[in-house]
Amino acid sequence: MPNAQLKLVVIIASDSDADRLMKALIEQGYPATKISSTGGFLHRGNATILSGIEADEVDGVLAMVKSKCHARTEYVPVQTLPFFGEGASLSEPVEVRVGGAIVFVVNVERFEKT
Ligand code: 2BA
């Protein structure tokens, strides 16, 4: 079924924020699928949520993402990172952004339900 108006929203969030977001999405009637994923940089478990929705619903979903996924900073030992920056001190933790969400909104060329 060709559908120019259908969007796929891909949301990557921390596990705890993703659980709250999933609950809110389903309560509001948005379809959603949660996939367990792992961040390449921190190697922590996170969650990827897929939601196929109409174009005019995207702003509503983004508002829910913003209200449920809050970014904060955390200090992690440099030894746990996949690479050390030039001149990084091994004794000083590195500040990284955790929580919040990364969102991709993608046009759906075709949707089939069999
Ligand atoms: P991670 O790759 O584990 O990254 C976790 C956080 O570490 C990132 O948060 C960012 O603040 C920091 N970070 C990542 N790469 C870095 C680097 N080379 N140097 C310094 N700090 C770095 P977010 O940007 O909020 O990303 C959260 C998670 O979202 C990522 O986990 C990854 O799983 C995913 N992600 C972010 N951008 C993406 C993209 N363009 N494509 C696919 N996945 C993405």
PDB file of N, CA, C and O in Angstrom, residues 2 5 24 28 36-37 67 97 104 106 108:
ATOM      1  N   PRO A   2       1.006   2.009  -1.105  1.00  0.00           N
ATOM      2  CA  PRO A   2       1.818   3.223  -1.092  1.00  0.00           C
ATOM      3  C   PRO A   2       1.194   4.237  -0.139  1.00  0.00           C
ATOM      4  O   PRO A   2      -0.029   4.352  -0.077  1.00  0.00           O
ATOM      5  N   GLN A   5       1.971   9.757   3.265  1.00  0.00           N
ATOM      6  CA  GLN A   5       1.805  10.464   4.529  1.00  0.00           C
ATOM      7  C   GLN A   5       2.313   9.688   5.730  1.00  0.00           C
ATOM      8  O   GLN A   5       2.340  10.208   6.839  1.00  0.00           O
ATOM      9  N   ALA A  24       3.305   5.675  27.663  1.00  0.00           N
ATOM     10  CA  ALA A  24       2.568   6.882  27.271  1.00  0.00           C
ATOM     11  C   ALA A  24       2.084   6.775  25.825  1.00  0.00           C
ATOM     12  O   ALA A  24       0.940   7.144  25.511  1.00  0.00           O
ATOM     13  N   GLN A  28      -1.865   6.700  24.584  1.00  0.00           N
ATOM     14  CA  GLN A  28      -2.401   7.726  23.675  1.00  0.00           C
ATOM     15  C   GLN A  28      -2.835   7.139  22.332  1.00  0.00           C
ATOM     16  O   GLN A  28      -3.231   7.866  21.428  1.00  0.00           O
ATOM     17  N   SER A  36      15.461  -4.019  21.972  1.00  0.00           N
ATOM     18  CA  SER A  36      16.634  -3.806  22.817  1.00  0.00           C
ATOM     19  C   SER A  36      17.826  -3.480  21.937  1.00  0.00           C
ATOM     20  O   SER A  36      18.046  -4.133  20.919  1.00  0.00           O
ATOM     21  N   SER A  37      18.592  -2.475  22.326  1.00  0.00           N
ATOM     22  CA  SER A  37      19.744  -2.073  21.517  1.00  0.00           C
ATOM     23  C   SER A  37      20.898  -1.700  22.445  1.00  0.00           C
ATOM     24  O   SER A  37      20.753  -1.674  23.669  1.00  0.00           O
ATOM     25  N   SER A  67       8.844  15.043  26.765  1.00  0.00           N
ATOM     26  CA  SER A  67       8.377  15.061  28.156  1.00  0.00           C
ATOM     27  C   SER A  67       8.828  13.831  28.948  1.00  0.00           C
ATOM     28  O   SER A  67       8.904  13.876  30.173  1.00  0.00           O
ATOM     29  N   ARG A  97      26.797  12.941  27.739  1.00  0.00           N
ATOM     30  CA  ARG A  97      25.359  13.140  27.815  1.00  0.00           C
ATOM     31  C   ARG A  97      24.705  11.762  27.877  1.00  0.00           C
ATOM     32  O   ARG A  97      25.013  10.891  27.053  1.00  0.00           O
ATOM     33  N   PHE A 104      14.869   9.902  14.729  1.00  0.00           N
ATOM     34  CA  PHE A 104      14.887  10.004  13.271  1.00  0.00           C
ATOM     35  C   PHE A 104      13.438   9.899  12.795  1.00  0.00           C
ATOM     36  O   PHE A 104      12.711   9.016  13.240  1.00  0.00           O
ATOM     37  N   VAL A 106      11.416   9.285   9.379  1.00  0.00           N
ATOM     38  CA  VAL A 106      11.721   8.773   8.041  1.00  0.00           C
ATOM     39  C   VAL A 106      10.428   8.619   7.243  1.00  0.00           C
ATOM     40  O   VAL A 106       9.411   8.153   7.777  1.00  0.00           O
ATOM     41  N   VAL A 108       7.917   6.823   4.905  1.00  0.00           N
ATOM     42  CA  VAL A 108       7.653   5.407   4.603  1.00  0.00           C
ATOM     43  C   VAL A 108       7.130   5.321   3.168  1.00  0.00           C
ATOM     44  O   VAL A 108       6.104   5.899   2.835  1.00  0.00           O
TER      45      VAL A 108
END
